[in-house]
């Protein structure tokens, strides 16, 4: 697979870091990180992360690819942008975490696929791509049932009072899902975006990874 | 040497801090006429506002007094205080400089007896103490002022208070009718020694200097520690005057930061070592925590950091704090990530000092046009026709400033003597 990021073989192998600098959204600026800790100190959910952004960036530099792509840090970022506005090197931390999450999915890391947030993101994306809108009922249902039938039913029932309340206050409706005006155009836009993305991810990794190696993507 | 043009041999120095004073004295003692222009009522610049200064932690009088004597002895230096440069015309054959002088309302025969100050009743802002306190409307800028002459604030002109101030002066030095003046001077070279201002702490919104009383800046700390400062040298909390037992020093507050000053201000690590020393000398049971990204001691001053590091009551925490929050009892809470232990901390302190950096004065207001270029941050390049000295040319400490001022004097002398 040409799109896979390189898997470092020795300690402090720079190949993974270089690949991230060149291929991940905002990675070029990550190269300027000076390890000051402002991002991790600013993060409202930092305590719920395996590693804060600063440490994650150091791990990338140390070539700890597996630990990085398996970490929940990529999924627990809530896009508050506190770190981005405060980072003295203008590192777009949020973009980097989100793009690393897509790298983890693309390379087939089970931790990435199974995390709560990636399940939710998937359900959200399904609705947004299909209707141009998110439908609360469908997104929640898809997300709940991604854990299996029994679990989905249990979670759904547990949240029924909230759903009823939302219907009552007109925050959720019961008919067909609302759509944006021209879903045909939306599909075209998304197809084009997918094409551009596929193009930008083919080849890049090959250049940055003379040694090859794709271990970790079957997990 | 024949000088084919009529280029003036007079050298103008703009800015009367340690750099401008040095350039002026050096050029004058080498036989050149010098016009020294200073914006405030006194020479000395930021050095006069220090409690003590490294490397030897001497009092600012050390360096300034000897230079004041040299200026007094020299017949070649003409000093204009409360003056700025309005316009510069000309080029390689010399310049016509328009100088604007604000009224001091006190004539040179002032004996600095202070009777006018006694007569004054209203108070005005005191920029010498970074507005930590106020002064009477008739005031001496500070105890080491040069010239040693009072200033009467324009706010009392035309008032009963103003007339009482004028009447109080036994030698008749108060002149309330003095007006702003503007005049042209022909000079052969200009040395820009306009120095710096502290980076505005209110821009660092996450550190809340503007609304938390016990968050101060390093320049304010110098005034708090100075015997002639607002607290007579007692380091206390601004909110309640209590002696602080837990003090935090935060490095790189606005420096090395692409959202503020992208460069390292170079002196603030050592300035904070000085502040740790001030606190520890004054308050035996105080602890000091220094939050830093890297500790940068330039030149041979590493030993100063080592000396402070040996003090068990000074802790060093590798972390750029992400924010400061209000805590109980007006204690600012410093929050962030310790990057060595990865611990997230929220530590309350009695007093927090922000090590704000140096921004060139030229970044503040527009400089009159001259044949010189400034870099992206407003520091003046010293090449071509432009001659800069001290912090006007880059973030320097006093000894480096003095060296650059001596070099600037030589360049200016060369410009006015070499035939072209
Ligand atoms: C907190 C702190 C502590 C420091 N402690 C030390 C220390 O212990 N030891 C050390 O070596 N260095 C120290 N420094 C650095 C030191 O302050 C500078 O090196 C020094 O002030 C440089 O002098 P200068 O003459 O270049 O500039 P300044 O001191 O800024 O003097 C510039 C002068 O020019 C005048 N001026 C400005 N604009 C104009 C204008 N347009 N027209 C006319 N006049 C103008 C100003 O009024 C001022 O008098 C410290 C800096 C900071 C921030
Ligand atoms: S705030 Fe920016 S420079 Fe500091 S550790 Fe985070 S990414 Fe690096
Ligand atoms: S001297 Fe120290 S505190 Fe000042 S900007 Fe440089 S590293 Fe930061």
XYZ file of C-alpha atoms and ligand atoms in Angstrom:
708
model
C 0.000 0.000 0.000
C 1.657 3.185 -1.130
C -0.274 5.460 1.167
C 0.936 3.876 4.381
C 3.259 5.906 6.539
C 6.700 4.427 7.189
C 7.231 2.212 10.175
C 10.447 3.085 11.956
C 12.671 0.141 12.713
C 15.088 1.609 15.210
C 14.809 3.987 18.117
C 14.698 7.655 17.092
C 14.210 6.772 13.447
C 13.229 10.064 11.828
C 11.347 8.530 8.907
C 7.957 8.657 10.563
C 8.470 12.262 11.699
C 9.531 13.295 8.195
C 6.521 11.581 6.723
C 4.257 13.422 9.150
C 5.956 16.770 8.371
C 5.330 16.221 4.677
C 1.989 14.444 4.557
C -0.118 15.412 7.523
C -2.208 18.566 7.433
C -0.214 21.140 9.445
C 2.716 18.741 9.757
C 5.126 21.226 8.222
C 4.511 23.547 11.141
C 4.770 20.717 13.637
C 8.422 20.598 12.642
C 8.759 23.923 14.498
C 7.316 22.674 17.805
C 9.626 23.677 20.656
C 8.087 21.424 23.301
C 6.951 24.264 25.511
C 3.827 22.496 26.822
C 1.360 25.305 26.182
C -0.887 23.020 24.123
C -1.125 20.217 26.683
C -1.595 22.731 29.480
C -4.405 24.439 27.555
C -6.294 21.269 26.669
C -9.634 20.883 28.487
C -9.645 17.116 27.854
C -5.903 16.543 28.228
C -6.482 14.405 31.328
C -8.586 12.032 29.207
C -5.827 11.612 26.627
C -3.175 8.902 26.613
C -0.670 11.650 25.823
C -1.122 15.412 25.475
C -0.321 16.965 22.078
C 3.179 18.049 23.131
C 4.166 14.540 24.164
C 2.512 13.054 21.096
C 4.633 15.322 18.883
C 7.763 14.233 20.733
C 6.745 10.610 20.210
C 6.359 11.271 16.487
C 9.887 12.631 16.484
C 11.071 9.574 18.386
C 9.513 7.351 15.732
C 6.936 5.750 18.031
C 4.480 5.278 15.192
C 2.342 2.516 16.687
C 1.873 4.219 20.020
C 0.973 7.450 18.235
C -1.568 5.984 15.831
C -3.138 3.776 18.504
C -3.474 6.575 21.027
C -6.844 7.982 21.994
C -5.347 11.485 21.797
C -6.272 11.632 18.112
C -9.898 10.865 18.919
C -10.410 12.782 22.133
C -9.537 16.207 20.774
C -12.755 18.239 20.944
C -11.614 20.961 18.490
C -11.742 23.739 21.060
C -8.679 25.367 19.428
C -7.291 26.612 22.763
C -3.912 25.112 21.854
C -3.964 26.573 18.360
C -4.551 30.150 19.480
C -1.924 29.911 22.219
C 0.841 27.908 20.519
C 3.843 30.250 20.290
C 4.993 28.510 17.099
C 1.564 28.655 15.458
C 1.378 24.876 15.172
C -2.172 23.964 14.067
C -2.399 21.229 16.703
C -6.083 20.490 16.062
C -5.615 19.871 12.327
C -2.677 17.603 13.004
C -4.595 15.471 15.502
C -7.574 15.153 13.161
C -5.442 14.248 10.172
C -3.470 11.725 12.210
C -6.825 10.159 13.102
C -7.603 9.672 9.421
C -4.117 8.205 8.921
C -4.843 5.735 11.719
C -8.137 4.727 10.108
C -6.595 4.459 6.653
C -3.850 2.248 7.959
C -6.372 -0.006 9.627
C -5.568 0.422 13.291
C -8.233 -1.409 15.310
C -7.934 1.153 18.125
C -8.849 3.832 15.650
C -11.832 2.022 14.210
C -13.205 0.925 17.557
C -12.855 4.121 19.502
C -16.054 5.794 20.595
C -15.291 8.962 18.737
C -14.440 7.284 15.460
C -17.732 5.370 15.567
C -19.553 8.610 16.169
C -17.561 10.424 13.487
C -18.462 7.700 11.012
C -22.181 7.934 11.787
C -22.027 11.722 11.610
C -20.239 11.626 8.269
C -22.722 9.137 6.840
C -25.619 11.456 7.536
C -23.788 14.623 6.492
C -22.675 13.071 3.200
C -26.085 11.565 2.429
C -28.372 14.477 3.338
C -26.040 17.446 3.615
C -27.406 17.641 7.171
C -27.135 15.619 10.331
C -30.246 13.850 11.472
C -30.083 13.365 15.240
C -32.113 10.132 15.181
C -30.144 8.441 12.436
C -26.742 9.560 13.706
C -27.474 8.360 17.242
C -29.008 5.107 16.062
C -26.099 4.331 13.763
C -23.628 5.147 16.510
C -25.448 3.076 19.176
C -25.939 0.044 16.946
C -22.275 0.079 15.906
C -21.724 -1.581 19.302
C -24.071 -4.468 18.357
C -27.829 -5.059 18.462
C -28.198 -5.608 22.213
C -25.997 -2.706 23.206
C -27.627 -0.432 20.634
C -31.107 -1.222 21.981
C -29.978 -0.696 25.553
C -28.384 2.682 24.836
C -31.321 3.781 22.727
C -33.850 2.990 25.451
C -31.735 4.685 28.093
C -31.871 7.918 26.074
C -35.555 7.750 25.205
C -36.632 10.418 27.735
C -34.129 12.852 26.228
C -35.418 12.115 22.730
C -39.027 12.652 23.805
C -38.099 15.910 25.444
C -36.387 17.057 22.265
C -39.411 16.200 20.170
C -41.684 18.042 22.594
C -39.554 21.182 22.427
C -39.240 20.862 18.637
C -35.505 20.200 18.793
C -35.999 16.922 16.917
C -38.666 16.033 14.383
C -40.329 12.738 13.510
C -40.870 12.778 9.735
C -38.382 12.126 6.941
C -34.820 13.379 7.511
C -34.281 16.965 6.360
C -32.053 17.305 3.334
C -30.081 20.140 1.851
C -31.537 21.574 -1.384
C -29.299 19.911 -3.932
C -27.870 16.600 -2.761
C -26.709 15.843 -6.313
C -24.280 18.777 -6.216
C -23.177 17.745 -2.739
C -22.324 14.246 -3.984
C -20.265 15.741 -6.819
C -18.356 17.969 -4.413
C -17.625 15.062 -2.101
C -16.566 12.822 -4.995
C -14.158 15.494 -6.178
C -12.775 15.915 -2.652
C -12.272 12.161 -2.371
C -10.455 12.156 -5.691
C -8.129 14.971 -4.597
C -7.463 13.271 -1.304
C -6.694 9.929 -2.942
C -4.278 11.684 -5.293
C -2.460 13.473 -2.481
C -2.044 10.314 -0.461
C -0.778 8.131 -3.285
C 2.975 8.240 -3.740
C 3.873 10.760 -1.022
C 4.619 8.112 1.513
C 6.702 6.132 -0.950
C 9.113 9.040 -1.380
C 9.471 9.633 2.290
C 9.919 5.973 2.992
C 12.765 4.499 1.048
C 12.845 1.552 3.420
C 9.193 0.693 2.864
C 7.327 -1.280 5.482
C 3.678 -1.170 6.404
C 3.544 -3.186 9.598
C 0.613 -2.405 11.802
C -2.026 -1.874 9.216
C -3.735 -5.215 9.580
C -4.559 -4.751 13.215
C 41.777 65.344 4.209
C 39.742 67.784 2.204
C 36.056 68.010 2.668
C 34.693 69.127 -0.650
C 31.127 69.394 0.543
C 29.735 71.575 3.257
C 28.663 68.608 5.325
C 28.106 69.552 8.928
C 30.480 67.927 11.400
C 27.868 67.857 14.110
C 26.573 64.453 15.173
C 23.016 64.043 16.363
C 22.168 61.294 18.833
C 18.479 60.488 19.242
C 17.662 58.862 22.591
C 19.379 59.529 25.908
C 19.507 56.057 27.430
C 22.790 54.353 28.251
C 23.435 53.832 24.512
C 22.731 57.403 23.425
C 24.698 58.818 26.351
C 27.656 56.593 25.482
C 27.592 57.469 21.776
C 27.328 61.182 22.610
C 30.173 61.159 25.126
C 32.458 59.088 22.918
C 31.920 61.336 19.894
C 32.295 64.526 21.952
C 35.477 63.345 23.643
C 36.876 62.561 20.194
C 36.359 66.232 19.314
C 32.954 66.382 17.681
C 29.989 68.574 18.416
C 27.032 66.489 19.508
C 23.335 67.257 19.781
C 21.601 64.801 22.114
C 17.824 64.548 21.820
C 15.813 62.896 24.611
C 12.052 62.456 24.646
C 11.540 62.401 28.437
C 12.599 65.117 30.922
C 15.774 63.217 31.925
C 18.610 61.105 30.594
C 19.140 57.522 31.718
C 16.482 55.629 29.804
C 15.414 52.223 31.060
C 18.606 51.624 33.009
C 17.620 54.405 35.416
C 14.416 52.435 36.071
C 16.296 49.314 37.245
C 16.830 48.470 40.889
C 20.213 46.928 40.126
C 21.753 45.560 36.981
C 23.809 42.553 36.068
C 26.537 41.394 35.617
C 27.652 42.869 38.925
C 24.230 43.786 40.274
C 25.281 47.367 40.755
C 22.906 50.253 41.239
C 22.179 52.204 38.050
C 23.996 55.255 39.472
C 27.179 53.231 38.874
C 27.064 53.516 35.125
C 25.033 56.688 34.796
C 26.689 59.070 37.265
C 30.132 58.864 35.645
C 28.595 59.563 32.264
C 26.665 62.533 33.628
C 29.999 63.910 34.849
C 31.494 63.426 31.398
C 28.545 65.251 29.819
C 28.896 68.116 32.319
C 32.620 68.440 31.601
C 32.164 68.359 27.847
C 31.616 71.678 26.113
C 30.617 69.899 22.936
C 27.358 68.191 23.963
C 24.137 70.138 23.577
C 21.267 68.363 25.313
C 17.591 68.797 24.447
C 15.231 66.987 26.813
C 11.488 66.592 26.274
C 12.349 66.654 22.588
C 11.694 64.418 19.637
C 12.655 64.358 16.020
C 9.826 65.589 13.819
C 11.382 65.283 10.385
C 14.683 64.416 8.737
C 15.590 65.876 5.362
C 18.698 65.342 3.305
C 20.983 62.429 2.598
C 24.648 61.699 2.105
C 25.613 65.391 2.342
C 24.083 65.796 5.734
C 20.681 66.278 7.250
C 18.325 69.016 8.305
C 16.526 67.723 11.366
C 13.370 69.308 12.734
C 13.266 68.949 16.502
C 10.154 69.527 18.565
C 10.466 70.414 22.251
C 7.572 70.150 24.694
C 7.399 72.764 27.459
C 8.913 71.748 30.806
C 7.624 74.979 32.389
C 10.785 75.069 34.521
C 13.841 77.097 33.495
C 17.481 76.042 33.917
C 17.925 78.152 37.056
C 15.853 75.566 38.999
C 17.797 74.464 42.081
C 15.672 71.319 42.595
C 14.741 72.566 46.084
C 11.257 71.058 45.702
C 9.207 74.073 46.851
C 7.060 73.853 43.716
C 6.313 70.203 44.470
C 5.175 71.238 47.972
C 2.811 73.780 46.464
C 1.299 71.311 43.985
C -1.942 69.646 45.071
C -3.019 67.523 42.091
C -1.386 64.301 40.959
C -0.452 63.020 37.514
C 0.620 59.661 36.053
C 4.156 58.514 36.862
C 5.610 56.671 33.880
C 8.957 56.375 35.677
C 7.309 53.865 38.031
C 5.341 52.332 35.147
C 2.228 54.003 36.601
C 2.344 51.941 39.805
C 1.857 55.259 41.624
C 1.344 58.950 40.877
C 3.411 62.117 41.296
C 2.558 65.696 42.163
C 1.908 67.966 39.176
C 5.297 69.623 39.921
C 7.839 66.834 40.157
C 11.406 65.699 39.815
C 11.343 62.767 37.349
C 13.487 60.694 39.721
C 16.273 61.027 42.272
C 19.024 60.587 39.650
C 17.473 62.901 37.079
C 19.803 64.631 34.657
C 19.363 67.522 34.280
C 18.453 67.780 37.967
C 15.477 69.968 37.248
C 11.777 69.876 38.097
C 8.935 69.536 35.603
C 5.547 71.233 35.881
C 2.785 69.238 34.248
C 0.846 71.125 31.539
C -2.440 70.203 33.256
C -1.956 72.971 35.868
C -1.220 75.761 33.391
C -3.891 78.449 33.724
C -5.138 77.157 37.087
C -4.874 78.525 40.616
C -2.694 75.547 41.438
C -0.345 76.498 38.608
C -0.097 80.059 39.879
C 0.592 78.786 43.422
C 3.330 76.519 42.073
C 4.940 79.431 40.208
C 4.704 81.660 43.264
C 6.332 79.041 45.482
C 9.572 79.044 43.469
C 12.046 81.376 45.196
C 14.286 81.699 42.153
C 11.449 82.339 39.703
C 12.221 79.277 37.588
C 8.622 78.257 36.888
C 7.483 79.597 33.521
C 3.865 78.741 32.818
C 3.874 80.631 29.521
C 6.476 78.405 27.884
C 5.199 77.017 24.596
C 6.043 74.028 22.469
C 8.982 74.871 20.178
C 10.082 73.539 16.855
C 13.468 74.243 15.263
C 15.834 72.942 12.580
C 19.401 71.706 13.142
C 21.984 70.883 10.481
C 23.891 67.694 11.296
C 26.283 65.419 9.428
C 25.218 62.106 10.929
C 22.438 60.718 13.093
C 22.763 57.922 15.643
C 19.431 56.315 16.527
C 19.544 55.156 20.142
C 15.834 55.132 20.835
C 15.866 51.923 22.896
C 12.907 49.827 23.849
C 9.624 49.567 25.639
C 8.340 46.568 27.580
C 6.135 44.406 25.383
C 2.551 45.398 26.357
C 1.457 42.802 28.928
C -2.218 43.430 28.213
C -1.684 41.673 24.871
C -0.954 38.418 26.735
C -4.609 37.829 27.471
C -4.153 34.310 28.893
C -1.852 35.738 31.606
C -4.417 38.326 32.753
C -2.010 41.047 33.781
C -4.738 43.588 33.048
C -7.243 42.272 35.584
C -5.349 40.258 38.220
C -3.640 42.727 40.593
C -0.952 40.304 41.738
C 0.296 39.568 38.239
C 3.036 42.123 37.520
C 5.691 42.496 34.834
C 9.445 42.284 35.246
C 9.858 46.036 34.759
C 7.288 46.631 37.495
C 9.274 44.206 39.670
C 12.372 46.378 39.176
C 10.411 49.366 40.469
C 8.920 47.402 43.387
C 12.444 46.402 44.422
C 13.961 49.881 43.984
C 14.605 52.039 47.064
C 13.299 55.031 45.083
C 10.281 53.084 43.793
C 6.599 53.195 44.769
C 7.117 50.888 47.798
C 10.535 52.251 48.794
C 12.068 48.970 47.777
C 9.790 46.599 49.682
C 8.621 43.756 47.468
C 4.906 43.474 48.237
C 1.706 42.366 46.548
C -0.084 45.215 44.801
C -3.524 43.993 45.978
C -2.965 44.217 49.738
C 0.634 45.211 50.395
C 1.375 41.798 51.930
C 4.857 40.294 51.702
C 4.703 37.466 49.129
C 5.825 34.029 50.311
C 5.296 32.167 47.050
C 6.507 33.909 43.912
C 6.355 32.653 40.311
C 8.498 34.027 37.501
C 7.200 33.281 33.995
C 9.777 33.381 31.225
C 9.229 34.263 27.574
C 6.033 36.191 28.346
C 5.444 37.439 24.826
C 8.904 36.633 23.492
C 9.730 33.667 21.244
C 6.069 33.738 20.360
C 4.846 34.173 16.794
C 1.666 35.780 18.148
C 3.719 38.454 19.922
C 7.498 39.025 19.671
C 8.920 36.230 17.519
C 12.474 36.743 18.761
C 14.206 35.914 22.041
C 14.571 39.152 24.018
C 17.825 37.790 25.374
C 17.958 39.582 28.716
C 14.807 38.376 30.466
C 16.160 35.013 31.648
C 18.943 36.836 33.465
C 16.569 39.582 34.598
C 14.474 36.883 36.247
C 17.549 35.453 37.981
C 17.996 38.937 39.349
C 14.373 38.938 40.504
C 14.787 35.566 42.216
C 17.784 37.091 43.997
C 15.808 40.216 45.014
C 13.048 38.080 46.544
C 15.386 35.699 48.315
C 17.522 38.502 49.763
C 14.488 40.316 51.119
C 12.165 37.530 52.217
C 14.009 34.720 54.002
C 11.202 32.147 53.885
C 9.959 32.905 50.366
C 10.091 30.313 47.612
C 10.471 31.207 43.956
C 9.318 29.030 41.038
C 10.799 29.823 37.626
C 8.717 28.581 34.669
C 10.814 28.367 31.531
C 11.055 26.864 28.034
C 14.859 27.073 27.996
C 17.117 29.096 30.259
C 19.226 31.329 28.105
C 22.140 33.102 29.691
C 24.085 34.960 27.065
C 27.804 35.557 27.101
C 29.599 34.658 30.264
C 26.601 35.005 32.528
C 25.772 31.291 32.824
C 27.359 31.359 36.271
C 24.608 33.696 37.479
C 22.002 31.060 36.643
C 24.088 28.373 38.366
C 24.329 30.523 41.466
C 20.545 30.868 41.653
C 20.072 27.164 40.897
C 22.023 26.275 44.014
C 19.406 27.961 46.194
C 17.079 25.205 47.479
C 14.210 27.692 47.750
C 14.271 28.403 44.016
C 12.624 25.735 41.844
C 12.908 25.499 38.070
C 9.916 24.110 36.184
C 10.294 23.321 32.502
C 6.989 24.562 31.168
C 5.479 27.514 29.421
C 2.336 28.095 31.487
C -0.765 27.980 29.350
C -2.741 30.461 31.429
C -3.199 32.242 34.745
C -6.527 32.088 36.549
C -7.878 33.990 39.516
C -7.563 32.010 42.753
C -8.804 32.426 46.308
C -7.484 35.442 48.217
C -6.283 37.273 45.107
C -3.711 34.525 44.547
C -3.125 34.064 40.831
C -3.194 30.404 39.773
C -0.533 29.408 37.282
C -1.733 26.532 35.073
C 0.030 24.358 32.540
C 1.899 21.145 31.825
C 5.226 20.284 33.422
C 6.944 18.967 30.319
C 9.425 16.784 32.213
C 6.902 14.953 34.408
C 3.857 15.528 32.158
C 1.927 16.591 35.265
C -0.841 19.121 34.713
C -0.503 21.733 37.443
C -2.566 24.615 38.845
C -0.381 26.334 41.454
C -1.507 29.312 43.526
C 1.013 32.112 44.130
C 1.072 35.311 46.131
C 2.802 37.150 43.319
C 3.451 36.298 39.663
C 6.040 38.165 37.595
C 5.832 38.049 33.798
C 9.221 38.243 32.107
C 8.039 40.441 29.261
C 10.519 41.142 26.511
C 11.922 44.235 24.845
C 10.191 45.738 21.829
C 11.975 48.511 19.917
C 10.545 51.990 20.630
C 10.371 52.361 16.878
C 7.610 49.725 16.804
C 5.430 52.019 18.893
C 5.261 55.202 16.880
C 6.355 55.878 13.339
C 9.968 57.064 13.056
C 10.529 60.173 11.001
C 11.696 59.116 7.565
C 15.448 58.669 7.339
C 17.867 56.772 5.157
C 17.568 53.631 7.151
C 15.669 50.446 7.233
C 14.009 48.639 10.045
C 13.651 44.881 10.239
C 10.344 43.062 10.602
C 10.261 43.810 14.323
C 11.190 47.501 14.103
C 14.888 47.213 15.032
C 16.981 49.636 13.000
C 19.614 48.122 10.735
C 22.982 49.758 11.196
C 24.136 49.936 7.618
C 24.314 52.426 4.821
C 23.580 55.908 6.077
C 21.644 54.719 9.097
C 23.498 54.298 12.356
C 21.818 52.573 15.293
C 23.004 51.870 18.817
C 21.857 49.750 21.740
C 18.427 48.155 21.890
C 17.282 50.299 18.952
C 19.421 47.869 16.921
C 18.454 44.602 18.622
C 17.788 43.034 22.027
C 21.002 43.741 23.967
C 22.022 44.060 27.590
C 23.777 47.129 28.947
C 27.347 46.054 28.236
C 26.499 44.993 24.686
C 24.553 48.240 24.239
C 27.574 50.253 25.320
C 29.782 48.364 22.870
C 27.344 48.973 20.036
C 27.113 52.662 21.008
C 30.880 53.033 20.829
C 30.844 51.415 17.404
C 28.027 53.747 16.376
C 30.012 56.802 17.524
C 32.931 55.681 15.385
C 30.676 55.211 12.355
C 29.192 58.661 12.871
C 32.651 60.230 13.184
C 33.683 58.499 9.999
C 30.578 59.735 8.200
C 31.243 63.385 9.088
C 34.998 63.388 8.521
C 35.654 61.228 5.476
C 35.471 63.276 2.295
C 33.160 62.054 -0.342
C 13.253 43.577 33.131
C 14.559 43.952 32.506
C 15.701 43.937 33.270
C 16.927 44.245 32.707
N 18.013 44.148 33.491
C 19.228 44.344 32.939
C 20.402 44.148 33.718
O 20.316 43.818 34.916
N 21.609 44.306 33.118
C 21.722 44.635 31.793
O 22.848 44.720 31.294
N 20.626 44.870 31.027
C 19.392 44.721 31.579
N 18.280 44.927 30.803
C 18.460 45.460 29.436
C 18.681 46.990 29.477
O 17.512 47.583 29.978
C 19.000 47.532 28.090
O 20.179 46.923 27.628
C 19.231 49.047 28.099
O 18.115 49.730 28.576
C 19.575 49.547 26.694
O 19.746 50.933 26.710
P 19.373 51.850 25.446
O 19.974 53.164 25.691
O 19.726 51.150 24.197
O 17.783 51.965 25.483
P 16.813 52.681 26.551
O 17.263 52.428 27.930
O 15.439 52.251 26.177
O 16.971 54.228 26.244
C 16.394 54.821 25.110
C 16.171 56.293 25.359
O 15.674 56.896 24.167
C 14.576 57.728 24.461
N 13.738 57.771 23.253
C 12.939 56.782 22.747
N 12.358 57.193 21.618
C 12.788 58.460 21.400
C 12.530 59.426 20.375
N 11.726 59.147 19.356
N 13.145 60.608 20.447
C 13.972 60.892 21.486
N 14.254 60.026 22.481
C 13.665 58.824 22.429
C 13.909 57.073 25.645
O 13.144 57.999 26.364
C 15.122 56.575 26.429
O 15.605 57.555 27.303
C 17.033 44.616 31.335
C 15.869 44.638 30.568
C 14.648 44.289 31.128
C 13.433 44.231 30.277
S 2.150 24.760 22.148
Fe 3.049 24.574 20.098
S 5.293 24.744 20.400
Fe 4.369 24.390 22.417
S 4.482 22.134 22.690
Fe 2.453 22.587 21.789
S 2.722 22.423 19.571
Fe 4.764 22.564 20.493
S 15.927 35.551 27.344
Fe 14.881 33.829 28.264
S 12.879 34.641 28.905
Fe 13.739 36.096 27.432
S 12.861 35.448 25.470
Fe 14.900 34.498 25.643
S 14.513 32.480 26.509
Fe 12.650 33.717 26.860
